[in-house]
Amino acid sequence: MNPVDGVVGPATWGALLGGGGSTGGSGGSGGDTLSQSQAASMLSAAGITWSSSGNCSDRTNSSCTSFDGLRRASVDGAVNLKHAVGSCPLNITGGTETGHAGGTYSHGNGYKLDFGMMSCLTNYIHGTFTHSGTRGDGADLWTAPSGNIYANEGSHWDVTFMN
């Protein structure tokens, strides 16, 4: 295996961003949380865009799209998804801002991101992952081998990054 694969992993990202970024967590890279600027830099470098109805990133404003407190594993999952879908544009429409449902694996706890609905993204999810049922609110669920869960909420994909 060639040690130089062109993929920037969590340790390299941490070094590029000045290290740290953890505000707690389990001690592993998956439990680390990021600041707005750290997450935005990583997502932007991967070619992932984001938008908000309020054109803002304030975590306490439900009209914003915030990455403050997003888990590093969620950012890594979004970056991996972007690599997998190639030229299909990914636009994040929801992050850690208030206004989402609560719970352990919630937006507010940094586990979820919402992606704008794109036919190329939907085709990738349907062609690659396993349909795993329907959520209580009627959203069709698709599960990746990694354990990440993709819920089709009609206007966007609600993605729970488990790993």
mmCIF file of C-alpha atoms in Angstrom:
data_model
loop_
_atom_site.group_PDB
_atom_site.id
_atom_site.type_symbol
_atom_site.label_atom_id
_atom_site.label_comp_id
_atom_site.label_asym_id
_atom_site.label_seq_id
_atom_site.Cartn_x
_atom_site.Cartn_y
_atom_site.Cartn_z
ATOM 1 C CA MET A 1 0.000 0.000 0.000
ATOM 2 C CA ASN A 2 1.347 3.408 -0.956
ATOM 3 C CA PRO A 3 1.495 5.660 2.138
ATOM 4 C CA VAL A 4 0.807 8.697 -0.080
ATOM 5 C CA ASP A 5 -2.779 8.331 -1.301
ATOM 6 C CA GLY A 6 -3.829 11.964 -1.755
ATOM 7 C CA VAL A 7 -6.499 11.660 0.943
ATOM 8 C CA VAL A 8 -6.213 14.059 3.853
ATOM 9 C CA GLY A 9 -7.305 12.280 7.005
ATOM 10 C CA PRO A 10 -8.308 13.684 10.390
ATOM 11 C CA ALA A 11 -4.750 13.906 11.771
ATOM 12 C CA THR A 12 -3.513 15.835 8.746
ATOM 13 C CA TRP A 13 -6.527 18.151 8.844
ATOM 14 C CA GLY A 14 -5.830 18.813 12.507
ATOM 15 C CA ALA A 15 -2.222 19.679 11.721
ATOM 16 C CA LEU A 16 -3.226 21.908 8.812
ATOM 17 C CA LEU A 17 -5.740 23.731 10.962
ATOM 18 C CA GLY A 18 -3.271 24.286 13.768
ATOM 19 C CA GLY A 19 -4.129 21.159 15.739
ATOM 20 C CA GLY A 20 -6.720 20.841 18.412
ATOM 21 C CA GLY A 21 -10.242 21.850 17.672
ATOM 22 C CA SER A 22 -11.558 19.508 20.277
ATOM 23 C CA THR A 23 -14.052 20.880 22.735
ATOM 24 C CA GLY A 24 -14.436 17.590 24.493
ATOM 25 C CA GLY A 25 -15.534 14.293 23.091
ATOM 26 C CA SER A 26 -14.298 10.786 23.440
ATOM 27 C CA GLY A 27 -10.619 11.489 22.858
ATOM 28 C CA GLY A 28 -10.629 9.924 19.382
ATOM 29 C CA SER A 29 -10.936 11.926 16.190
ATOM 30 C CA GLY A 30 -14.611 10.975 15.860
ATOM 31 C CA GLY A 31 -15.547 12.614 19.147
ATOM 32 C CA ASP A 32 -13.721 15.878 18.521
ATOM 33 C CA THR A 33 -15.849 18.885 17.751
ATOM 34 C CA LEU A 34 -14.860 21.735 15.497
ATOM 35 C CA SER A 35 -15.323 25.472 15.398
ATOM 36 C CA GLN A 36 -17.280 27.129 12.596
ATOM 37 C CA SER A 37 -14.077 28.198 10.841
ATOM 38 C CA GLN A 38 -12.381 24.796 11.144
ATOM 39 C CA ALA A 39 -15.349 22.900 9.721
ATOM 40 C CA ALA A 40 -15.955 25.502 6.993
ATOM 41 C CA SER A 41 -12.312 25.287 5.888
ATOM 42 C CA MET A 42 -12.441 21.498 5.652
ATOM 43 C CA LEU A 43 -15.743 21.474 3.768
ATOM 44 C CA SER A 44 -14.692 24.238 1.400
ATOM 45 C CA ALA A 45 -11.406 22.471 0.610
ATOM 46 C CA ALA A 46 -13.444 19.418 -0.439
ATOM 47 C CA GLY A 47 -15.645 21.489 -2.755
ATOM 48 C CA ILE A 48 -18.730 21.347 -0.523
ATOM 49 C CA THR A 49 -20.839 24.509 -0.378
ATOM 50 C CA TRP A 50 -23.447 25.615 2.140
ATOM 51 C CA SER A 51 -26.303 28.050 2.319
ATOM 52 C CA SER A 52 -28.780 29.361 4.854
ATOM 53 C CA SER A 53 -32.030 31.261 4.572
ATOM 54 C CA GLY A 54 -30.544 33.930 6.836
ATOM 55 C CA ASN A 55 -27.111 34.100 5.150
ATOM 56 C CA CYS A 56 -25.472 33.500 8.531
ATOM 57 C CA SER A 57 -23.722 30.896 10.687
ATOM 58 C CA ASP A 58 -24.984 31.751 14.202
ATOM 59 C CA ARG A 59 -25.708 28.494 16.023
ATOM 60 C CA THR A 60 -28.454 30.125 18.107
ATOM 61 C CA ASN A 61 -30.410 31.338 15.039
ATOM 62 C CA SER A 62 -32.549 28.715 13.279
ATOM 63 C CA SER A 63 -32.319 30.699 9.998
ATOM 64 C CA CYS A 64 -28.555 30.127 9.901
ATOM 65 C CA THR A 65 -26.465 27.144 8.858
ATOM 66 C CA SER A 66 -23.902 26.604 11.593
ATOM 67 C CA PHE A 67 -20.993 24.183 11.849
ATOM 68 C CA ASP A 68 -20.000 25.239 15.378
ATOM 69 C CA GLY A 69 -19.761 22.047 17.447
ATOM 70 C CA LEU A 70 -19.901 19.746 14.423
ATOM 71 C CA ARG A 71 -18.129 16.442 15.053
ATOM 72 C CA ARG A 72 -14.943 15.882 13.090
ATOM 73 C CA ALA A 73 -16.354 12.490 12.029
ATOM 74 C CA SER A 74 -19.353 14.268 10.473
ATOM 75 C CA VAL A 75 -17.096 16.544 8.450
ATOM 76 C CA ASP A 76 -14.980 13.551 7.415
ATOM 77 C CA GLY A 77 -18.179 11.744 6.389
ATOM 78 C CA ALA A 78 -19.319 14.717 4.284
ATOM 79 C CA VAL A 79 -15.891 14.934 2.630
ATOM 80 C CA ASN A 80 -15.940 11.188 1.902
ATOM 81 C CA LEU A 81 -19.430 11.540 0.424
ATOM 82 C CA LYS A 82 -18.215 14.362 -1.824
ATOM 83 C CA HIS A 83 -15.309 12.211 -3.035
ATOM 84 C CA ALA A 84 -17.740 9.369 -3.744
ATOM 85 C CA VAL A 85 -20.233 11.472 -5.729
ATOM 86 C CA GLY A 86 -17.499 13.241 -7.714
ATOM 87 C CA SER A 87 -18.825 16.122 -9.791
ATOM 88 C CA CYS A 88 -22.260 16.016 -8.137
ATOM 89 C CA PRO A 89 -22.555 19.281 -6.204
ATOM 90 C CA LEU A 90 -23.121 18.969 -2.459
ATOM 91 C CA ASN A 91 -24.706 21.923 -0.685
ATOM 92 C CA ILE A 92 -25.275 21.816 3.071
ATOM 93 C CA THR A 93 -28.516 23.471 4.158
ATOM 94 C CA GLY A 94 -28.521 22.512 7.824
ATOM 95 C CA GLY A 95 -25.919 21.972 10.510
ATOM 96 C CA THR A 96 -25.767 22.466 14.264
ATOM 97 C CA GLU A 97 -28.083 25.473 14.481
ATOM 98 C CA THR A 98 -31.161 25.424 16.717
ATOM 99 C CA GLY A 99 -34.505 24.386 15.283
ATOM 100 C CA HIS A 100 -33.792 20.710 14.603
ATOM 101 C CA ALA A 101 -35.113 17.771 16.600
ATOM 102 C CA GLY A 102 -33.098 16.856 19.698
ATOM 103 C CA GLY A 103 -31.637 13.548 20.785
ATOM 104 C CA THR A 104 -28.249 11.940 21.131
ATOM 105 C CA TYR A 105 -27.557 11.647 17.388
ATOM 106 C CA SER A 106 -28.888 15.099 16.563
ATOM 107 C CA HIS A 107 -27.890 18.154 14.583
ATOM 108 C CA GLY A 108 -27.241 20.029 17.834
ATOM 109 C CA ASN A 109 -24.811 17.347 19.021
ATOM 110 C CA GLY A 110 -22.889 17.519 15.741
ATOM 111 C CA TYR A 111 -23.962 14.175 14.243
ATOM 112 C CA LYS A 112 -26.175 15.436 11.395
ATOM 113 C CA LEU A 113 -25.966 17.553 8.282
ATOM 114 C CA ASP A 114 -28.696 18.360 5.774
ATOM 115 C CA PHE A 115 -27.806 18.281 2.066
ATOM 116 C CA GLY A 116 -29.848 19.978 -0.625
ATOM 117 C CA MET A 117 -31.781 17.572 -2.826
ATOM 118 C CA MET A 118 -29.906 16.820 -6.048
ATOM 119 C CA SER A 119 -30.863 14.015 -8.450
ATOM 120 C CA CYS A 120 -27.216 12.923 -8.728
ATOM 121 C CA LEU A 121 -26.978 12.605 -4.930
ATOM 122 C CA THR A 122 -30.275 10.721 -4.729
ATOM 123 C CA ASN A 123 -29.185 8.385 -7.537
ATOM 124 C CA TYR A 124 -25.895 7.711 -5.733
ATOM 125 C CA ILE A 125 -27.628 6.947 -2.420
ATOM 126 C CA HIS A 126 -30.249 4.686 -4.041
ATOM 127 C CA GLY A 127 -27.653 2.886 -6.150
ATOM 128 C CA THR A 128 -25.055 2.410 -3.441
ATOM 129 C CA PHE A 129 -26.743 2.050 -0.048
ATOM 130 C CA THR A 130 -29.375 -0.302 1.355
ATOM 131 C CA HIS A 131 -32.968 0.816 1.822
ATOM 132 C CA SER A 132 -33.479 0.254 5.532
ATOM 133 C CA GLY A 133 -37.069 1.249 6.194
ATOM 134 C CA THR A 134 -39.164 4.287 6.878
ATOM 135 C CA ARG A 135 -38.710 6.673 9.790
ATOM 136 C CA GLY A 136 -41.676 7.563 12.002
ATOM 137 C CA ASP A 137 -42.182 10.830 10.094
ATOM 138 C CA GLY A 138 -42.391 8.973 6.771
ATOM 139 C CA ALA A 139 -38.836 9.650 5.565
ATOM 140 C CA ASP A 140 -37.320 6.776 3.573
ATOM 141 C CA LEU A 141 -34.084 5.564 5.178
ATOM 142 C CA TRP A 142 -30.954 4.329 3.432
ATOM 143 C CA THR A 143 -27.987 2.939 5.369
ATOM 144 C CA ALA A 144 -24.368 2.954 4.222
ATOM 145 C CA PRO A 145 -21.957 0.123 5.136
ATOM 146 C CA SER A 146 -20.299 2.619 7.518
ATOM 147 C CA GLY A 147 -23.550 2.855 9.497
ATOM 148 C CA ASN A 148 -24.321 6.390 8.318
ATOM 149 C CA ILE A 149 -28.057 6.898 7.809
ATOM 150 C CA TYR A 150 -29.550 8.920 4.961
ATOM 151 C CA ALA A 151 -33.156 10.084 5.430
ATOM 152 C CA ASN A 152 -35.030 11.540 2.462
ATOM 153 C CA GLU A 153 -37.038 14.394 3.965
ATOM 154 C CA GLY A 154 -38.379 15.537 0.600
ATOM 155 C CA SER A 155 -36.610 18.886 0.298
ATOM 156 C CA HIS A 156 -33.242 17.594 1.514
ATOM 157 C CA TRP A 157 -31.259 14.573 2.685
ATOM 158 C CA ASP A 158 -30.898 14.448 6.491
ATOM 159 C CA VAL A 159 -27.658 12.500 7.091
ATOM 160 C CA THR A 160 -26.615 11.030 10.436
ATOM 161 C CA PHE A 161 -22.884 10.389 10.505
ATOM 162 C CA MET A 162 -22.380 7.497 12.894
ATOM 163 C CA ASN A 163 -18.705 6.975 11.992
#
